[in-house]
Amino acid sequence: MHINGGYTCVQGRVWEGPVLFPHASYSGAISNNHRLFPTTIDLANNKLRNMAGLGSLTKLRKIDLGANRIREMDAAELAPLVHLEELWLGKNKIERIEGLSTLKKLRRLDIQSNRLTQVENLTSQTETLEELYLAHNGIATEGTILPSGLGQTFELLNVLDLSRNRLTQVNQLGHLKSLEELWLSGNKIATFDDVQNLSSLGESLQTVYLEYNPLQEDPLYRKKLAELIPSLSQIDATLIGGLGRVGAASGGGGGVVESEEARVRRLQDIVVARAQAETDQKKVEWEAEENK
């Protein structure tokens, strides 16, 4: 155990918990009875098959369980985590969104690269959810209209990533009035009629990614999108008005051509990295609250 920058960090296991998590890192505070109550926990890139033991860490604000072998979002383990603001579950084997009914402070939810076919069970997050990452799943259009999922109105949702799914149209998303970034790359959206309702988002929508859809083959693709959604300042990775590309790799160009898949992944990583940077800033606030 060591103290670093005002945080108590423990590597190797959870003290006082029923399960020992190998190769983990935690940051948080130690109470007077010397039990560990971390506010963030990183268990990414392990071989975890479930969430056993997390329910005892009731002060958690952020959990990263990415790149494991988890198949189920365990309601019994998640229920006590009422302070949780971020849940990162990318690159697992999860088939359903569930177990979130008590997480009424959740701001970020990442379930990229899993086995989802629909978006559901988010009724407790309609007033708090800001960012939702669902890329690289098997979600079809029908999976985005459920009353407990994206059929609801989310007051604060500003980033929605549905890239690399099976969507054929997105008119069902026209009610998400707070959206600023909408990622839809690599779906099956074929015509501008299939995105017509995005024009109803008003002035909020600034960035849309629709590359690698059949729609992009239209020679007037960018012009038509800009006319349809006047609020846009960025289409795919390029700013409107010839101001250059966003997130382009730097360097002397050594002749390496970036693949379509690598480019989309890199751009998604930029968004995720930004979210993680904001989390680092919030750690100071979380620590101050725990020490009151």
PDB file of C-alpha atoms in Angstrom:
ATOM      1  CA  MET A   1       0.000   0.000   0.000  1.00  0.00           C
ATOM      2  CA  HIS A   2       1.267   3.458  -0.767  1.00  0.00           C
ATOM      3  CA  ILE A   3       0.078   7.046  -0.720  1.00  0.00           C
ATOM      4  CA  ASN A   4       0.487   8.964  -3.961  1.00  0.00           C
ATOM      5  CA  GLY A   5      -0.815  12.430  -4.677  1.00  0.00           C
ATOM      6  CA  GLY A   6      -3.349  12.311  -1.854  1.00  0.00           C
ATOM      7  CA  TYR A   7      -4.786   8.929  -2.835  1.00  0.00           C
ATOM      8  CA  THR A   8      -4.448   5.623  -1.090  1.00  0.00           C
ATOM      9  CA  CYS A   9      -3.575   2.990  -3.679  1.00  0.00           C
ATOM     10  CA  VAL A  10      -3.528  -0.751  -3.268  1.00  0.00           C
ATOM     11  CA  GLN A  11      -2.280  -3.152  -5.882  1.00  0.00           C
ATOM     12  CA  GLY A  12      -2.828  -6.876  -5.958  1.00  0.00           C
ATOM     13  CA  ARG A  13      -6.081  -7.535  -4.083  1.00  0.00           C
ATOM     14  CA  VAL A  14      -9.146  -6.196  -2.328  1.00  0.00           C
ATOM     15  CA  TRP A  15      -8.729  -6.223   1.435  1.00  0.00           C
ATOM     16  CA  GLU A  16     -11.777  -7.160   3.493  1.00  0.00           C
ATOM     17  CA  GLY A  17     -13.564  -8.525   0.413  1.00  0.00           C
ATOM     18  CA  PRO A  18     -14.682 -12.083  -0.296  1.00  0.00           C
ATOM     19  CA  VAL A  19     -12.700 -12.307  -3.541  1.00  0.00           C
ATOM     20  CA  LEU A  20      -9.064 -11.492  -4.283  1.00  0.00           C
ATOM     21  CA  PHE A  21      -8.595  -9.721  -7.613  1.00  0.00           C
ATOM     22  CA  PRO A  22      -5.139 -10.238  -9.148  1.00  0.00           C
ATOM     23  CA  HIS A  23      -3.282  -7.432 -10.938  1.00  0.00           C
ATOM     24  CA  ALA A  24      -5.757  -4.765  -9.851  1.00  0.00           C
ATOM     25  CA  SER A  25      -5.258  -1.138  -8.925  1.00  0.00           C
ATOM     26  CA  TYR A  26      -7.499   0.943  -6.679  1.00  0.00           C
ATOM     27  CA  SER A  27      -7.629   4.513  -5.477  1.00  0.00           C
ATOM     28  CA  GLY A  28      -9.710   5.897  -2.661  1.00  0.00           C
ATOM     29  CA  ALA A  29      -9.628   6.396   1.113  1.00  0.00           C
ATOM     30  CA  ILE A  30      -8.977   4.353   4.242  1.00  0.00           C
ATOM     31  CA  SER A  31     -11.509   4.679   7.054  1.00  0.00           C
ATOM     32  CA  ASN A  32     -10.685   4.711  10.756  1.00  0.00           C
ATOM     33  CA  ASN A  33     -11.115   0.959  11.130  1.00  0.00           C
ATOM     34  CA  HIS A  34      -8.588   0.407   8.296  1.00  0.00           C
ATOM     35  CA  ARG A  35     -11.069  -1.199   5.909  1.00  0.00           C
ATOM     36  CA  LEU A  36     -10.483  -0.286   2.296  1.00  0.00           C
ATOM     37  CA  PHE A  37     -13.158   1.834   0.626  1.00  0.00           C
ATOM     38  CA  PRO A  38     -11.816   2.745  -2.825  1.00  0.00           C
ATOM     39  CA  THR A  39     -13.576   5.218  -5.083  1.00  0.00           C
ATOM     40  CA  THR A  40     -12.125   3.826  -8.317  1.00  0.00           C
ATOM     41  CA  ILE A  41     -11.116   0.313  -9.255  1.00  0.00           C
ATOM     42  CA  ASP A  42      -9.325  -0.929 -12.387  1.00  0.00           C
ATOM     43  CA  LEU A  43      -9.569  -4.634 -13.124  1.00  0.00           C
ATOM     44  CA  ALA A  44      -9.242  -4.415 -16.901  1.00  0.00           C
ATOM     45  CA  ASN A  45      -7.295  -6.989 -18.888  1.00  0.00           C
ATOM     46  CA  ASN A  46      -7.602  -9.866 -16.479  1.00  0.00           C
ATOM     47  CA  LYS A  47      -9.441 -13.183 -16.739  1.00  0.00           C
ATOM     48  CA  LEU A  48     -12.438 -12.381 -14.575  1.00  0.00           C
ATOM     49  CA  ARG A  49     -15.601 -14.339 -15.341  1.00  0.00           C
ATOM     50  CA  ASN A  50     -17.945 -12.494 -12.954  1.00  0.00           C
ATOM     51  CA  MET A  51     -18.295  -9.493 -10.655  1.00  0.00           C
ATOM     52  CA  ALA A  52     -18.135 -11.365  -7.350  1.00  0.00           C
ATOM     53  CA  GLY A  53     -16.877  -9.218  -4.480  1.00  0.00           C
ATOM     54  CA  LEU A  54     -17.581  -5.783  -5.925  1.00  0.00           C
ATOM     55  CA  GLY A  55     -20.789  -5.315  -3.932  1.00  0.00           C
ATOM     56  CA  SER A  56     -18.819  -4.809  -0.719  1.00  0.00           C
ATOM     57  CA  LEU A  57     -16.998  -1.756  -2.138  1.00  0.00           C
ATOM     58  CA  THR A  58     -19.886   0.617  -1.574  1.00  0.00           C
ATOM     59  CA  LYS A  59     -17.952   3.865  -2.054  1.00  0.00           C
ATOM     60  CA  LEU A  60     -17.009   3.149  -5.655  1.00  0.00           C
ATOM     61  CA  ARG A  61     -17.472   5.944  -8.192  1.00  0.00           C
ATOM     62  CA  LYS A  62     -15.776   4.230 -11.149  1.00  0.00           C
ATOM     63  CA  ILE A  63     -15.268   0.583 -12.145  1.00  0.00           C
ATOM     64  CA  ASP A  64     -13.225  -0.595 -15.133  1.00  0.00           C
ATOM     65  CA  LEU A  65     -13.760  -4.266 -15.931  1.00  0.00           C
ATOM     66  CA  GLY A  66     -12.872  -4.049 -19.596  1.00  0.00           C
ATOM     67  CA  ALA A  67     -11.268  -6.916 -21.520  1.00  0.00           C
ATOM     68  CA  ASN A  68     -12.277  -9.757 -19.232  1.00  0.00           C
ATOM     69  CA  ARG A  69     -14.567 -12.761 -19.702  1.00  0.00           C
ATOM     70  CA  ILE A  70     -17.668 -11.475 -17.933  1.00  0.00           C
ATOM     71  CA  ARG A  71     -20.969 -12.767 -19.330  1.00  0.00           C
ATOM     72  CA  GLU A  72     -23.492 -11.124 -16.995  1.00  0.00           C
ATOM     73  CA  MET A  73     -24.037  -7.774 -15.306  1.00  0.00           C
ATOM     74  CA  ASP A  74     -24.636  -9.087 -11.794  1.00  0.00           C
ATOM     75  CA  ALA A  75     -27.517  -7.189 -10.163  1.00  0.00           C
ATOM     76  CA  ALA A  76     -26.664  -8.483  -6.686  1.00  0.00           C
ATOM     77  CA  GLU A  77     -23.118  -7.081  -6.913  1.00  0.00           C
ATOM     78  CA  LEU A  78     -24.081  -3.818  -8.610  1.00  0.00           C
ATOM     79  CA  ALA A  79     -27.065  -2.981  -6.392  1.00  0.00           C
ATOM     80  CA  PRO A  80     -25.068  -1.691  -3.365  1.00  0.00           C
ATOM     81  CA  LEU A  81     -22.927   0.607  -5.555  1.00  0.00           C
ATOM     82  CA  VAL A  82     -25.322   3.539  -5.351  1.00  0.00           C
ATOM     83  CA  HIS A  83     -22.522   6.114  -5.718  1.00  0.00           C
ATOM     84  CA  LEU A  84     -21.233   4.682  -8.988  1.00  0.00           C
ATOM     85  CA  GLU A  85     -20.815   7.242 -11.774  1.00  0.00           C
ATOM     86  CA  GLU A  86     -18.842   5.268 -14.369  1.00  0.00           C
ATOM     87  CA  LEU A  87     -19.032   1.627 -15.422  1.00  0.00           C
ATOM     88  CA  TRP A  88     -16.630   0.362 -18.096  1.00  0.00           C
ATOM     89  CA  LEU A  89     -17.380  -3.146 -19.389  1.00  0.00           C
ATOM     90  CA  GLY A  90     -16.002  -3.134 -22.926  1.00  0.00           C
ATOM     91  CA  LYS A  91     -14.569  -6.279 -24.529  1.00  0.00           C
ATOM     92  CA  ASN A  92     -16.440  -8.879 -22.489  1.00  0.00           C
ATOM     93  CA  LYS A  93     -19.143 -11.409 -23.412  1.00  0.00           C
ATOM     94  CA  ILE A  94     -22.208  -9.624 -22.061  1.00  0.00           C
ATOM     95  CA  GLU A  95     -25.517 -10.297 -23.822  1.00  0.00           C
ATOM     96  CA  ARG A  96     -27.878  -7.987 -21.906  1.00  0.00           C
ATOM     97  CA  ILE A  97     -27.802  -4.613 -20.177  1.00  0.00           C
ATOM     98  CA  GLU A  98     -29.188  -5.294 -16.710  1.00  0.00           C
ATOM     99  CA  GLY A  99     -28.604  -4.810 -12.995  1.00  0.00           C
ATOM    100  CA  LEU A 100     -28.510  -0.994 -13.093  1.00  0.00           C
ATOM    101  CA  SER A 101     -31.740  -0.133 -11.285  1.00  0.00           C
ATOM    102  CA  THR A 102     -30.033   1.288  -8.173  1.00  0.00           C
ATOM    103  CA  LEU A 103     -27.282   3.161 -10.032  1.00  0.00           C
ATOM    104  CA  LYS A 104     -29.069   6.495 -10.163  1.00  0.00           C
ATOM    105  CA  LYS A 105     -25.863   8.527 -10.387  1.00  0.00           C
ATOM    106  CA  LEU A 106     -24.404   6.743 -13.406  1.00  0.00           C
ATOM    107  CA  ARG A 107     -22.967   9.217 -15.926  1.00  0.00           C
ATOM    108  CA  ARG A 108     -20.904   6.982 -18.207  1.00  0.00           C
ATOM    109  CA  LEU A 109     -21.633   3.461 -19.375  1.00  0.00           C
ATOM    110  CA  ASP A 110     -19.327   1.582 -21.722  1.00  0.00           C
ATOM    111  CA  ILE A 111     -20.408  -1.837 -23.056  1.00  0.00           C
ATOM    112  CA  GLN A 112     -18.517  -1.807 -26.343  1.00  0.00           C
ATOM    113  CA  SER A 113     -17.453  -5.027 -28.032  1.00  0.00           C
ATOM    114  CA  ASN A 114     -19.846  -7.369 -26.288  1.00  0.00           C
ATOM    115  CA  ARG A 115     -22.799  -9.452 -27.509  1.00  0.00           C
ATOM    116  CA  LEU A 116     -25.681  -7.032 -27.114  1.00  0.00           C
ATOM    117  CA  THR A 117     -28.613  -7.119 -29.499  1.00  0.00           C
ATOM    118  CA  GLN A 118     -30.714  -4.403 -27.845  1.00  0.00           C
ATOM    119  CA  VAL A 119     -30.473  -1.389 -25.532  1.00  0.00           C
ATOM    120  CA  GLU A 120     -32.624  -1.853 -22.435  1.00  0.00           C
ATOM    121  CA  ASN A 121     -32.971  -1.448 -18.654  1.00  0.00           C
ATOM    122  CA  LEU A 122     -31.730   2.144 -18.419  1.00  0.00           C
ATOM    123  CA  THR A 123     -34.797   3.602 -16.712  1.00  0.00           C
ATOM    124  CA  SER A 124     -32.826   4.663 -13.622  1.00  0.00           C
ATOM    125  CA  GLN A 125     -30.338   6.664 -15.705  1.00  0.00           C
ATOM    126  CA  THR A 126     -32.635   8.989 -17.654  1.00  0.00           C
ATOM    127  CA  GLU A 127     -31.663  12.003 -15.534  1.00  0.00           C
ATOM    128  CA  THR A 128     -27.929  11.302 -15.169  1.00  0.00           C
ATOM    129  CA  LEU A 129     -26.490   9.412 -18.154  1.00  0.00           C
ATOM    130  CA  GLU A 130     -24.153  11.602 -20.216  1.00  0.00           C
ATOM    131  CA  GLU A 131     -22.181   9.135 -22.344  1.00  0.00           C
ATOM    132  CA  LEU A 132     -23.173   5.711 -23.669  1.00  0.00           C
ATOM    133  CA  TYR A 133     -20.716   3.559 -25.621  1.00  0.00           C
ATOM    134  CA  LEU A 134     -22.229   0.558 -27.438  1.00  0.00           C
ATOM    135  CA  ALA A 135     -19.999   0.107 -30.479  1.00  0.00           C
ATOM    136  CA  HIS A 136     -19.101  -3.317 -31.905  1.00  0.00           C
ATOM    137  CA  ASN A 137     -22.183  -5.229 -30.815  1.00  0.00           C
ATOM    138  CA  GLY A 138     -25.065  -6.802 -32.746  1.00  0.00           C
ATOM    139  CA  ILE A 139     -27.690  -4.116 -32.160  1.00  0.00           C
ATOM    140  CA  ALA A 140     -30.266  -3.792 -34.946  1.00  0.00           C
ATOM    141  CA  THR A 141     -32.691  -0.899 -35.398  1.00  0.00           C
ATOM    142  CA  GLU A 142     -35.378  -2.749 -33.429  1.00  0.00           C
ATOM    143  CA  GLY A 143     -32.998  -2.970 -30.487  1.00  0.00           C
ATOM    144  CA  THR A 144     -32.857   0.817 -30.130  1.00  0.00           C
ATOM    145  CA  ILE A 145     -36.561   1.496 -29.656  1.00  0.00           C
ATOM    146  CA  LEU A 146     -37.298  -0.358 -26.410  1.00  0.00           C
ATOM    147  CA  PRO A 147     -39.242   1.726 -23.840  1.00  0.00           C
ATOM    148  CA  SER A 148     -36.648   0.934 -21.173  1.00  0.00           C
ATOM    149  CA  GLY A 149     -33.731   1.826 -23.455  1.00  0.00           C
ATOM    150  CA  LEU A 150     -33.194   4.505 -26.097  1.00  0.00           C
ATOM    151  CA  GLY A 151     -36.939   4.931 -26.438  1.00  0.00           C
ATOM    152  CA  GLN A 152     -36.699   7.110 -23.323  1.00  0.00           C
ATOM    153  CA  THR A 153     -35.726  10.763 -23.141  1.00  0.00           C
ATOM    154  CA  PHE A 154     -32.316  11.194 -21.526  1.00  0.00           C
ATOM    155  CA  GLU A 155     -31.953  14.709 -20.201  1.00  0.00           C
ATOM    156  CA  LEU A 156     -28.133  14.869 -20.292  1.00  0.00           C
ATOM    157  CA  LEU A 157     -27.026  12.298 -22.867  1.00  0.00           C
ATOM    158  CA  ASN A 158     -24.490  14.077 -25.084  1.00  0.00           C
ATOM    159  CA  VAL A 159     -22.376  11.221 -26.515  1.00  0.00           C
ATOM    160  CA  LEU A 160     -23.907   8.089 -28.054  1.00  0.00           C
ATOM    161  CA  ASP A 161     -21.704   5.556 -29.831  1.00  0.00           C
ATOM    162  CA  LEU A 162     -23.527   2.914 -31.876  1.00  0.00           C
ATOM    163  CA  SER A 163     -20.756   2.295 -34.405  1.00  0.00           C
ATOM    164  CA  ARG A 164     -20.288  -1.140 -35.896  1.00  0.00           C
ATOM    165  CA  ASN A 165     -23.755  -2.484 -35.209  1.00  0.00           C
ATOM    166  CA  ARG A 166     -26.623  -3.484 -37.535  1.00  0.00           C
ATOM    167  CA  LEU A 167     -28.643  -0.294 -37.777  1.00  0.00           C
ATOM    168  CA  THR A 168     -30.530   0.411 -40.988  1.00  0.00           C
ATOM    169  CA  GLN A 169     -31.932   3.783 -39.908  1.00  0.00           C
ATOM    170  CA  VAL A 170     -31.727   6.175 -36.939  1.00  0.00           C
ATOM    171  CA  ASN A 171     -34.920   8.218 -37.125  1.00  0.00           C
ATOM    172  CA  GLN A 172     -35.827   6.664 -33.776  1.00  0.00           C
ATOM    173  CA  LEU A 173     -33.101   8.763 -32.133  1.00  0.00           C
ATOM    174  CA  GLY A 174     -34.593  12.122 -33.054  1.00  0.00           C
ATOM    175  CA  HIS A 175     -35.981  12.677 -29.557  1.00  0.00           C
ATOM    176  CA  LEU A 176     -32.543  12.677 -27.861  1.00  0.00           C
ATOM    177  CA  LYS A 177     -32.355  16.451 -27.802  1.00  0.00           C
ATOM    178  CA  SER A 178     -29.175  16.782 -25.743  1.00  0.00           C
ATOM    179  CA  LEU A 179     -26.953  14.770 -28.130  1.00  0.00           C
ATOM    180  CA  GLU A 180     -23.747  16.533 -29.144  1.00  0.00           C
ATOM    181  CA  GLU A 181     -21.861  13.571 -30.648  1.00  0.00           C
ATOM    182  CA  LEU A 182     -23.486  10.660 -32.469  1.00  0.00           C
ATOM    183  CA  TRP A 183     -21.278   7.813 -33.713  1.00  0.00           C
ATOM    184  CA  LEU A 184     -22.896   5.562 -36.329  1.00  0.00           C
ATOM    185  CA  SER A 185     -19.944   4.409 -38.436  1.00  0.00           C
ATOM    186  CA  GLY A 186     -20.029   0.977 -40.002  1.00  0.00           C
ATOM    187  CA  ASN A 187     -23.748   0.264 -39.912  1.00  0.00           C
ATOM    188  CA  LYS A 188     -26.198  -0.387 -42.804  1.00  0.00           C
ATOM    189  CA  ILE A 189     -27.714   3.058 -43.200  1.00  0.00           C
ATOM    190  CA  ALA A 190     -28.392   3.499 -46.917  1.00  0.00           C
ATOM    191  CA  THR A 191     -30.341   6.727 -47.582  1.00  0.00           C
ATOM    192  CA  PHE A 192     -30.789  10.220 -46.217  1.00  0.00           C
ATOM    193  CA  ASP A 193     -34.392   9.351 -45.425  1.00  0.00           C
ATOM    194  CA  ASP A 194     -32.936   6.952 -42.835  1.00  0.00           C
ATOM    195  CA  VAL A 195     -31.368   9.872 -40.922  1.00  0.00           C
ATOM    196  CA  GLN A 196     -34.012  12.512 -41.638  1.00  0.00           C
ATOM    197  CA  ASN A 197     -35.192  12.870 -38.038  1.00  0.00           C
ATOM    198  CA  LEU A 198     -31.735  13.876 -36.848  1.00  0.00           C
ATOM    199  CA  SER A 199     -32.631  17.330 -38.161  1.00  0.00           C
ATOM    200  CA  SER A 200     -35.019  17.625 -35.203  1.00  0.00           C
ATOM    201  CA  LEU A 201     -32.140  17.670 -32.713  1.00  0.00           C
ATOM    202  CA  GLY A 202     -31.867  21.412 -33.088  1.00  0.00           C
ATOM    203  CA  GLU A 203     -28.620  23.155 -32.184  1.00  0.00           C
ATOM    204  CA  SER A 204     -27.181  20.491 -29.907  1.00  0.00           C
ATOM    205  CA  LEU A 205     -25.748  17.983 -32.397  1.00  0.00           C
ATOM    206  CA  GLN A 206     -22.211  19.061 -33.343  1.00  0.00           C
ATOM    207  CA  THR A 207     -20.558  15.848 -34.543  1.00  0.00           C
ATOM    208  CA  VAL A 208     -21.881  12.877 -36.485  1.00  0.00           C
ATOM    209  CA  TYR A 209     -19.988   9.844 -37.756  1.00  0.00           C
ATOM    210  CA  LEU A 210     -21.683   8.018 -40.650  1.00  0.00           C
ATOM    211  CA  GLU A 211     -18.676   6.791 -42.617  1.00  0.00           C
ATOM    212  CA  TYR A 212     -18.599   3.174 -43.789  1.00  0.00           C
ATOM    213  CA  ASN A 213     -22.368   3.158 -44.294  1.00  0.00           C
ATOM    214  CA  PRO A 214     -23.857   2.790 -47.799  1.00  0.00           C
ATOM    215  CA  LEU A 215     -25.030   6.391 -47.369  1.00  0.00           C
ATOM    216  CA  GLN A 216     -21.462   7.615 -47.721  1.00  0.00           C
ATOM    217  CA  GLU A 217     -21.318   6.531 -51.367  1.00  0.00           C
ATOM    218  CA  ASP A 218     -23.500   9.493 -52.348  1.00  0.00           C
ATOM    219  CA  PRO A 219     -21.168  12.003 -54.071  1.00  0.00           C
ATOM    220  CA  LEU A 220     -22.910  14.848 -52.205  1.00  0.00           C
ATOM    221  CA  TYR A 221     -22.746  12.996 -48.857  1.00  0.00           C
ATOM    222  CA  ARG A 222     -21.152  15.768 -46.817  1.00  0.00           C
ATOM    223  CA  LYS A 223     -23.130  18.577 -48.431  1.00  0.00           C
ATOM    224  CA  LYS A 224     -26.455  16.847 -47.872  1.00  0.00           C
ATOM    225  CA  LEU A 225     -25.642  16.040 -44.248  1.00  0.00           C
ATOM    226  CA  ALA A 226     -24.590  19.616 -43.543  1.00  0.00           C
ATOM    227  CA  GLU A 227     -27.840  20.899 -45.047  1.00  0.00           C
ATOM    228  CA  LEU A 228     -29.927  18.362 -43.172  1.00  0.00           C
ATOM    229  CA  ILE A 229     -28.297  19.151 -39.807  1.00  0.00           C
ATOM    230  CA  PRO A 230     -27.172  22.819 -39.883  1.00  0.00           C
ATOM    231  CA  SER A 231     -25.753  22.654 -36.363  1.00  0.00           C
ATOM    232  CA  LEU A 232     -22.954  20.261 -37.390  1.00  0.00           C
ATOM    233  CA  SER A 233     -19.372  21.419 -37.072  1.00  0.00           C
ATOM    234  CA  GLN A 234     -17.870  18.015 -37.841  1.00  0.00           C
ATOM    235  CA  ILE A 235     -18.815  15.153 -40.181  1.00  0.00           C
ATOM    236  CA  ASP A 236     -16.828  12.003 -39.562  1.00  0.00           C
ATOM    237  CA  ALA A 237     -13.245  12.968 -38.763  1.00  0.00           C
ATOM    238  CA  THR A 238     -13.315  16.173 -40.812  1.00  0.00           C
ATOM    239  CA  LEU A 239     -14.371  19.604 -39.647  1.00  0.00           C
ATOM    240  CA  ILE A 240     -16.923  21.421 -41.781  1.00  0.00           C
ATOM    241  CA  GLY A 241     -15.545  24.349 -43.769  1.00  0.00           C
ATOM    242  CA  GLY A 242     -12.217  22.815 -44.747  1.00  0.00           C
ATOM    243  CA  LEU A 243     -10.629  23.331 -41.348  1.00  0.00           C
ATOM    244  CA  GLY A 244      -8.876  19.977 -41.386  1.00  0.00           C
ATOM    245  CA  ARG A 245      -9.225  16.550 -39.890  1.00  0.00           C
ATOM    246  CA  VAL A 246      -9.866  15.829 -36.224  1.00  0.00           C
ATOM    247  CA  GLY A 247      -7.631  13.389 -34.392  1.00  0.00           C
ATOM    248  CA  ALA A 248      -5.377  12.748 -37.381  1.00  0.00           C
ATOM    249  CA  ALA A 249      -2.160  10.928 -36.623  1.00  0.00           C
ATOM    250  CA  SER A 250       0.945  13.106 -36.551  1.00  0.00           C
ATOM    251  CA  GLY A 251       4.323  12.318 -38.012  1.00  0.00           C
ATOM    252  CA  GLY A 252       6.207  12.370 -41.279  1.00  0.00           C
ATOM    253  CA  GLY A 253       3.894   9.971 -43.086  1.00  0.00           C
ATOM    254  CA  GLY A 254       6.243   6.969 -43.657  1.00  0.00           C
ATOM    255  CA  GLY A 255       3.953   5.536 -46.290  1.00  0.00           C
ATOM    256  CA  VAL A 256       1.761   3.570 -43.885  1.00  0.00           C
ATOM    257  CA  VAL A 257      -1.938   3.624 -44.811  1.00  0.00           C
ATOM    258  CA  GLU A 258      -4.259   3.296 -41.834  1.00  0.00           C
ATOM    259  CA  SER A 259      -6.931   0.632 -42.251  1.00  0.00           C
ATOM    260  CA  GLU A 260     -10.623   1.484 -41.981  1.00  0.00           C
ATOM    261  CA  GLU A 261     -10.978  -0.582 -38.804  1.00  0.00           C
ATOM    262  CA  ALA A 262      -7.884   0.933 -37.172  1.00  0.00           C
ATOM    263  CA  ARG A 263      -9.044   4.450 -37.972  1.00  0.00           C
ATOM    264  CA  VAL A 264     -12.484   3.976 -36.434  1.00  0.00           C
ATOM    265  CA  ARG A 265     -10.933   2.344 -33.368  1.00  0.00           C
ATOM    266  CA  ARG A 266      -8.461   5.213 -32.997  1.00  0.00           C
ATOM    267  CA  LEU A 267     -11.176   7.845 -33.188  1.00  0.00           C
ATOM    268  CA  GLN A 268     -13.256   5.968 -30.632  1.00  0.00           C
ATOM    269  CA  ASP A 269     -10.201   5.757 -28.374  1.00  0.00           C
ATOM    270  CA  ILE A 270      -9.907   9.541 -28.513  1.00  0.00           C
ATOM    271  CA  VAL A 271     -13.436   9.906 -27.131  1.00  0.00           C
ATOM    272  CA  VAL A 272     -12.828   7.307 -24.418  1.00  0.00           C
ATOM    273  CA  ALA A 273      -9.504   8.893 -23.458  1.00  0.00           C
ATOM    274  CA  ARG A 274     -11.240  12.239 -23.080  1.00  0.00           C
ATOM    275  CA  ALA A 275     -13.800  10.664 -20.756  1.00  0.00           C
ATOM    276  CA  GLN A 276     -11.058   9.052 -18.692  1.00  0.00           C
ATOM    277  CA  ALA A 277      -9.209  12.365 -18.417  1.00  0.00           C
ATOM    278  CA  GLU A 278     -12.353  13.967 -17.040  1.00  0.00           C
ATOM    279  CA  THR A 279     -12.582  11.137 -14.524  1.00  0.00           C
ATOM    280  CA  ASP A 280      -9.070  11.881 -13.304  1.00  0.00           C
ATOM    281  CA  GLN A 281     -10.117  15.463 -12.646  1.00  0.00           C
ATOM    282  CA  LYS A 282     -13.144  14.317 -10.671  1.00  0.00           C
ATOM    283  CA  LYS A 283     -11.037  12.092  -8.402  1.00  0.00           C
ATOM    284  CA  VAL A 284     -10.052  15.161  -6.416  1.00  0.00           C
ATOM    285  CA  GLU A 285     -13.732  15.970  -5.820  1.00  0.00           C
ATOM    286  CA  TRP A 286     -14.514  12.373  -4.844  1.00  0.00           C
ATOM    287  CA  GLU A 287     -11.585  12.293  -2.410  1.00  0.00           C
ATOM    288  CA  ALA A 288     -12.675  15.567  -0.814  1.00  0.00           C
ATOM    289  CA  GLU A 289     -16.214  14.214  -0.305  1.00  0.00           C
ATOM    290  CA  GLU A 290     -14.925  10.997   1.276  1.00  0.00           C
ATOM    291  CA  ASN A 291     -12.768  12.946   3.734  1.00  0.00           C
ATOM    292  CA  LYS A 292     -15.608  15.162   4.995  1.00  0.00           C
TER     293      LYS A 292
END
